[in-house]
């Protein structure tokens, strides 16, 4: 690999590391540690809650990227395993720790376990609900497909105009707000928390805070869904989102990302005067339609490569066409 190619690939890798949930979870844990060494505090509790939620998000995203149904099975196994793990962590392990710093640090770290488990359980409920709703419909979910449109092909869907980094910002903001509320409630209602006991406390945190936050954010994002179409001819692409249509020649496109898989289904295109991103996987489609984009037509891929666009593909169904 030459120096220019290496320089081109370095920023995306660094960006992935900087946005990795486990990196931020580790940072939150380190930030919380001094507080626990000094008998805790609001900031340390908040950092533990955020770290736990980020670990749960990382695991759920991992199961989504895995081949199915292996990903769904891994999600279910983890959700089941978390119950005895939490029981042991709360009821058994503290008895083996000597009073003082070791037990204080462990107790603080334990605040990360409920949000991690809560995210795994809440998203599993959503996953199972979507699966059951698809099976109980009068007709099974129909995949989005390309339709003939004169000398071109077209696919119609609903999407949320939003980039992945904006979605990440929404998730992080939700975790911070929910974590702040939870940490505040734990401190203000300390007497009630002690009477509830650890197991009822975890259930209360999920019912009162985590699950409502998940439902509210999902509903807010889906309200932004718009009707969209992508029409592809021999040398042109027309992308319509809501009331706006972009007409592009393949020779004008600088980068195009096309993700087909479930929650990662999306379209991103960059060209002179155009910087568009559409999330399809999270948008609510018309009744009976699946939230997955069909693969790009083989002819379009060949023509794009003839126009100087290089193709790269990932295991999670993301195809990127970009100029060297």
Short mmCIF file of N, CA, C and O in Angstrom, two decimals, residues 131-205:
data_model
loop_
_atom_site.label_atom_id
_atom_site.label_comp_id
_atom_site.label_asym_id
_atom_site.label_seq_id
_atom_site.Cartn_x
_atom_site.Cartn_y
_atom_site.Cartn_z
N UNK A 131 -40.44 -9.78 15.33
CA UNK A 131 -40.53 -11.10 14.74
C UNK A 131 -41.94 -11.65 14.81
O UNK A 131 -42.49 -12.16 13.82
N UNK A 132 -42.57 -11.54 15.98
CA UNK A 132 -43.92 -12.06 16.15
C UNK A 132 -44.93 -11.28 15.31
O UNK A 132 -45.85 -11.86 14.73
N UNK A 133 -44.76 -9.95 15.22
CA UNK A 133 -45.70 -9.16 14.43
C UNK A 133 -45.61 -9.52 12.97
O UNK A 133 -46.61 -9.53 12.25
N UNK A 134 -44.39 -9.85 12.53
CA UNK A 134 -44.23 -10.25 11.14
C UNK A 134 -44.91 -11.59 10.86
O UNK A 134 -45.47 -11.81 9.80
N UNK A 135 -44.89 -12.49 11.86
CA UNK A 135 -45.49 -13.81 11.66
C UNK A 135 -47.00 -13.80 11.81
O UNK A 135 -47.68 -14.69 11.31
N UNK A 136 -47.53 -12.83 12.54
CA UNK A 136 -48.97 -12.81 12.77
C UNK A 136 -49.73 -11.97 11.76
O UNK A 136 -50.94 -11.87 11.84
N UNK A 137 -49.03 -11.32 10.83
CA UNK A 137 -49.74 -10.56 9.82
C UNK A 137 -50.47 -11.49 8.87
O UNK A 137 -50.12 -12.65 8.70
N UNK A 138 -51.51 -10.96 8.21
CA UNK A 138 -52.23 -11.76 7.22
C UNK A 138 -51.29 -12.15 6.08
O UNK A 138 -51.40 -13.23 5.52
N UNK A 139 -50.34 -11.28 5.76
CA UNK A 139 -49.34 -11.58 4.74
C UNK A 139 -47.97 -11.40 5.36
O UNK A 139 -47.75 -10.50 6.17
N UNK A 140 -46.98 -12.23 5.00
CA UNK A 140 -45.63 -12.06 5.55
C UNK A 140 -45.00 -10.77 5.04
O UNK A 140 -45.43 -10.21 4.04
N UNK A 141 -43.98 -10.31 5.74
CA UNK A 141 -43.29 -9.10 5.33
C UNK A 141 -42.68 -9.29 3.94
O UNK A 141 -42.02 -10.29 3.67
N UNK A 142 -42.89 -8.31 3.10
CA UNK A 142 -42.41 -8.37 1.72
C UNK A 142 -41.12 -7.56 1.63
O UNK A 142 -41.08 -6.40 2.04
N UNK A 143 -40.04 -8.13 1.11
CA UNK A 143 -38.80 -7.37 0.99
C UNK A 143 -38.92 -6.27 -0.06
O UNK A 143 -39.67 -6.39 -1.03
N UNK A 144 -38.22 -5.17 0.17
CA UNK A 144 -38.17 -4.11 -0.83
C UNK A 144 -37.43 -4.62 -2.06
O UNK A 144 -36.41 -5.29 -1.95
N UNK A 145 -37.96 -4.33 -3.22
CA UNK A 145 -37.37 -4.82 -4.46
C UNK A 145 -37.29 -3.70 -5.50
O UNK A 145 -38.01 -2.71 -5.42
N UNK A 146 -36.41 -3.91 -6.47
CA UNK A 146 -36.31 -3.00 -7.60
C UNK A 146 -37.45 -3.28 -8.58
O UNK A 146 -37.76 -4.43 -8.87
N UNK A 147 -38.08 -2.20 -9.07
CA UNK A 147 -39.16 -2.34 -10.05
C UNK A 147 -38.72 -1.67 -11.35
O UNK A 147 -37.98 -0.68 -11.34
N UNK A 148 -39.17 -2.23 -12.46
CA UNK A 148 -38.88 -1.62 -13.76
C UNK A 148 -39.61 -0.29 -13.90
O UNK A 148 -40.78 -0.17 -13.53
N UNK A 149 -38.89 0.71 -14.39
CA UNK A 149 -39.47 2.04 -14.58
C UNK A 149 -38.91 2.60 -15.89
O UNK A 149 -37.98 3.40 -15.91
N UNK A 150 -39.50 2.15 -17.00
CA UNK A 150 -38.99 2.54 -18.31
C UNK A 150 -37.63 1.91 -18.56
O UNK A 150 -37.48 0.68 -18.46
N UNK A 151 -36.65 2.75 -18.85
CA UNK A 151 -35.30 2.23 -19.09
C UNK A 151 -34.48 2.21 -17.80
O UNK A 151 -33.25 2.09 -17.85
N UNK A 152 -35.12 2.30 -16.66
CA UNK A 152 -34.44 2.33 -15.37
C UNK A 152 -35.14 1.38 -14.39
O UNK A 152 -36.15 0.76 -14.73
N UNK A 153 -34.57 1.28 -13.19
CA UNK A 153 -35.21 0.52 -12.11
C UNK A 153 -35.36 1.46 -10.93
O UNK A 153 -34.59 2.42 -10.75
N UNK A 154 -36.37 1.19 -10.09
CA UNK A 154 -36.67 2.09 -8.98
C UNK A 154 -37.05 1.27 -7.75
O UNK A 154 -37.65 0.19 -7.87
N UNK A 155 -36.69 1.76 -6.57
CA UNK A 155 -37.09 1.15 -5.32
C UNK A 155 -37.69 2.24 -4.44
O UNK A 155 -37.17 3.35 -4.36
N UNK A 156 -38.82 1.93 -3.80
CA UNK A 156 -39.53 2.89 -2.96
C UNK A 156 -39.50 2.42 -1.51
O UNK A 156 -39.69 1.23 -1.22
N UNK A 157 -39.29 3.35 -0.58
CA UNK A 157 -39.19 3.00 0.84
C UNK A 157 -39.40 4.25 1.67
O UNK A 157 -39.59 5.35 1.14
N UNK A 158 -39.42 4.07 2.99
CA UNK A 158 -39.44 5.20 3.92
C UNK A 158 -38.12 5.23 4.66
O UNK A 158 -37.53 4.19 4.95
N UNK A 159 -37.64 6.45 4.97
CA UNK A 159 -36.34 6.59 5.59
C UNK A 159 -36.31 7.81 6.49
O UNK A 159 -37.15 8.72 6.37
N UNK A 160 -35.33 7.83 7.39
CA UNK A 160 -35.11 8.97 8.28
C UNK A 160 -33.88 9.72 7.77
O UNK A 160 -32.79 9.13 7.72
N UNK A 161 -34.03 10.98 7.38
CA UNK A 161 -32.85 11.74 6.95
C UNK A 161 -31.91 11.99 8.13
O UNK A 161 -32.11 12.90 8.92
N UNK A 162 -30.91 11.16 8.26
CA UNK A 162 -30.02 11.24 9.42
C UNK A 162 -28.77 10.41 9.17
O UNK A 162 -28.85 9.31 8.60
N UNK A 163 -27.63 10.91 9.60
CA UNK A 163 -26.39 10.16 9.51
C UNK A 163 -26.21 9.28 10.74
O UNK A 163 -26.80 9.52 11.80
N UNK A 164 -25.36 8.25 10.62
CA UNK A 164 -25.12 7.35 11.73
C UNK A 164 -24.52 8.08 12.93
O UNK A 164 -24.82 7.76 14.07
N UNK A 165 -23.65 9.08 12.67
CA UNK A 165 -23.07 9.80 13.79
C UNK A 165 -24.12 10.61 14.55
O UNK A 165 -24.02 10.80 15.76
N UNK A 166 -25.17 11.08 13.84
CA UNK A 166 -26.25 11.78 14.52
C UNK A 166 -27.07 10.81 15.35
O UNK A 166 -27.49 11.13 16.46
N UNK A 167 -27.28 9.60 14.82
CA UNK A 167 -27.98 8.57 15.60
C UNK A 167 -27.19 8.22 16.85
O UNK A 167 -27.76 8.07 17.94
N UNK A 168 -25.87 8.10 16.70
CA UNK A 168 -25.01 7.83 17.86
C UNK A 168 -25.14 8.94 18.89
O UNK A 168 -25.20 8.68 20.10
N UNK A 169 -25.20 10.19 18.42
CA UNK A 169 -25.35 11.33 19.34
C UNK A 169 -26.68 11.25 20.09
O UNK A 169 -26.75 11.55 21.29
N UNK A 170 -27.75 10.85 19.40
CA UNK A 170 -29.05 10.68 20.05
C UNK A 170 -28.95 9.62 21.16
O UNK A 170 -29.48 9.82 22.26
N UNK A 171 -28.30 8.50 20.85
CA UNK A 171 -28.20 7.42 21.84
C UNK A 171 -27.39 7.87 23.05
O UNK A 171 -27.78 7.64 24.20
N UNK A 172 -26.25 8.52 22.78
CA UNK A 172 -25.40 8.98 23.89
C UNK A 172 -26.15 10.00 24.74
O UNK A 172 -26.10 9.96 25.98
N UNK A 173 -26.85 10.94 24.09
CA UNK A 173 -27.61 11.95 24.83
C UNK A 173 -28.69 11.29 25.69
O UNK A 173 -28.92 11.70 26.85
N UNK A 174 -29.36 10.28 25.14
CA UNK A 174 -30.39 9.57 25.90
C UNK A 174 -29.80 8.89 27.12
O UNK A 174 -30.37 8.92 28.22
N UNK A 175 -28.62 8.26 26.92
CA UNK A 175 -27.96 7.58 28.04
C UNK A 175 -27.59 8.58 29.13
O UNK A 175 -27.79 8.35 30.32
N UNK A 176 -27.04 9.74 28.71
CA UNK A 176 -26.63 10.74 29.68
C UNK A 176 -27.82 11.29 30.47
O UNK A 176 -27.76 11.43 31.69
N UNK A 177 -28.90 11.61 29.74
CA UNK A 177 -30.08 12.16 30.42
C UNK A 177 -30.69 11.12 31.35
O UNK A 177 -30.98 11.40 32.52
N UNK A 178 -30.87 9.89 30.83
CA UNK A 178 -31.47 8.84 31.66
C UNK A 178 -30.56 8.51 32.84
O UNK A 178 -31.03 8.31 33.97
N UNK A 179 -29.25 8.44 32.57
CA UNK A 179 -28.31 8.15 33.64
C UNK A 179 -28.32 9.21 34.72
O UNK A 179 -28.24 8.90 35.92
N UNK A 180 -28.42 10.47 34.33
CA UNK A 180 -28.49 11.56 35.31
C UNK A 180 -29.74 11.43 36.17
O UNK A 180 -29.69 11.60 37.40
N UNK A 181 -30.86 11.13 35.52
CA UNK A 181 -32.13 10.98 36.27
C UNK A 181 -32.04 9.80 37.24
O UNK A 181 -32.45 9.88 38.40
N UNK A 182 -31.47 8.68 36.75
CA UNK A 182 -31.35 7.49 37.61
C UNK A 182 -30.44 7.77 38.79
O UNK A 182 -30.78 7.44 39.94
N UNK A 183 -29.27 8.36 38.51
CA UNK A 183 -28.33 8.65 39.61
C UNK A 183 -28.95 9.60 40.62
O UNK A 183 -28.77 9.43 41.84
N UNK A 184 -29.67 10.61 40.13
CA UNK A 184 -30.33 11.55 41.04
C UNK A 184 -31.38 10.84 41.90
O UNK A 184 -31.48 11.07 43.11
N UNK A 185 -32.17 9.97 41.24
CA UNK A 185 -33.21 9.24 41.98
C UNK A 185 -32.60 8.32 43.03
O UNK A 185 -33.14 8.19 44.14
N UNK A 186 -31.48 7.68 42.71
CA UNK A 186 -30.83 6.80 43.68
C UNK A 186 -30.37 7.55 44.92
O UNK A 186 -30.41 7.03 46.03
N UNK A 187 -29.94 8.79 44.71
CA UNK A 187 -29.46 9.58 45.83
C UNK A 187 -30.62 10.18 46.63
O UNK A 187 -30.65 10.12 47.86
N UNK A 188 -31.59 10.76 45.92
CA UNK A 188 -32.71 11.43 46.59
C UNK A 188 -33.58 10.43 47.35
O UNK A 188 -34.02 10.70 48.48
N UNK A 189 -33.82 9.28 46.72
CA UNK A 189 -34.69 8.28 47.34
C UNK A 189 -33.87 7.13 47.91
O UNK A 189 -34.23 5.96 47.76
N UNK A 190 -32.76 7.46 48.57
CA UNK A 190 -31.87 6.44 49.10
C UNK A 190 -32.55 5.48 50.06
O UNK A 190 -32.31 4.27 50.02
N UNK A 191 -33.41 6.00 50.93
CA UNK A 191 -34.09 5.13 51.91
C UNK A 191 -35.00 4.13 51.23
O UNK A 191 -35.04 2.94 51.60
N UNK A 192 -35.74 4.60 50.23
CA UNK A 192 -36.63 3.69 49.50
C UNK A 192 -35.82 2.65 48.73
O UNK A 192 -36.20 1.47 48.66
N UNK A 193 -34.71 3.09 48.15
CA UNK A 193 -33.85 2.18 47.38
C UNK A 193 -33.35 1.05 48.26
O UNK A 193 -33.33 -0.13 47.86
N UNK A 194 -32.95 1.37 49.49
CA UNK A 194 -32.46 0.34 50.40
C UNK A 194 -33.55 -0.66 50.75
O UNK A 194 -33.29 -1.86 50.89
N UNK A 195 -34.79 -0.19 50.87
CA UNK A 195 -35.89 -1.10 51.22
C UNK A 195 -36.30 -1.98 50.04
O UNK A 195 -36.80 -3.09 50.23
N UNK A 196 -36.11 -1.49 48.82
CA UNK A 196 -36.50 -2.27 47.65
C UNK A 196 -35.66 -3.53 47.50
O UNK A 196 -36.17 -4.58 47.09
N UNK A 197 -34.38 -3.44 47.81
CA UNK A 197 -33.50 -4.56 47.57
C UNK A 197 -32.99 -4.53 46.13
O UNK A 197 -33.59 -3.91 45.26
N UNK A 198 -31.89 -5.20 45.85
CA UNK A 198 -31.25 -5.09 44.54
C UNK A 198 -32.09 -5.58 43.38
O UNK A 198 -32.12 -4.97 42.32
N UNK A 199 -32.79 -6.71 43.56
CA UNK A 199 -33.53 -7.26 42.43
C UNK A 199 -34.73 -6.39 42.06
O UNK A 199 -34.97 -6.11 40.88
N UNK A 200 -35.50 -5.94 43.04
CA UNK A 200 -36.62 -5.05 42.74
C UNK A 200 -36.12 -3.70 42.23
O UNK A 200 -36.77 -3.07 41.40
N UNK A 201 -34.95 -3.28 42.69
CA UNK A 201 -34.38 -2.01 42.22
C UNK A 201 -34.08 -2.09 40.73
O UNK A 201 -34.39 -1.17 39.97
N UNK A 202 -33.49 -3.19 40.29
CA UNK A 202 -33.17 -3.36 38.87
C UNK A 202 -34.45 -3.34 38.03
O UNK A 202 -34.52 -2.70 36.97
N UNK A 203 -35.48 -4.05 38.50
CA UNK A 203 -36.75 -4.07 37.78
C UNK A 203 -37.35 -2.67 37.72
O UNK A 203 -37.85 -2.23 36.67
N UNK A 204 -37.29 -1.94 38.83
CA UNK A 204 -37.85 -0.59 38.87
C UNK A 204 -37.11 0.35 37.92
O UNK A 204 -37.73 1.16 37.22
N UNK A 205 -35.79 0.24 37.87
CA UNK A 205 -35.00 1.09 36.97
C UNK A 205 -35.38 0.83 35.52
O UNK A 205 -35.48 1.75 34.71
#
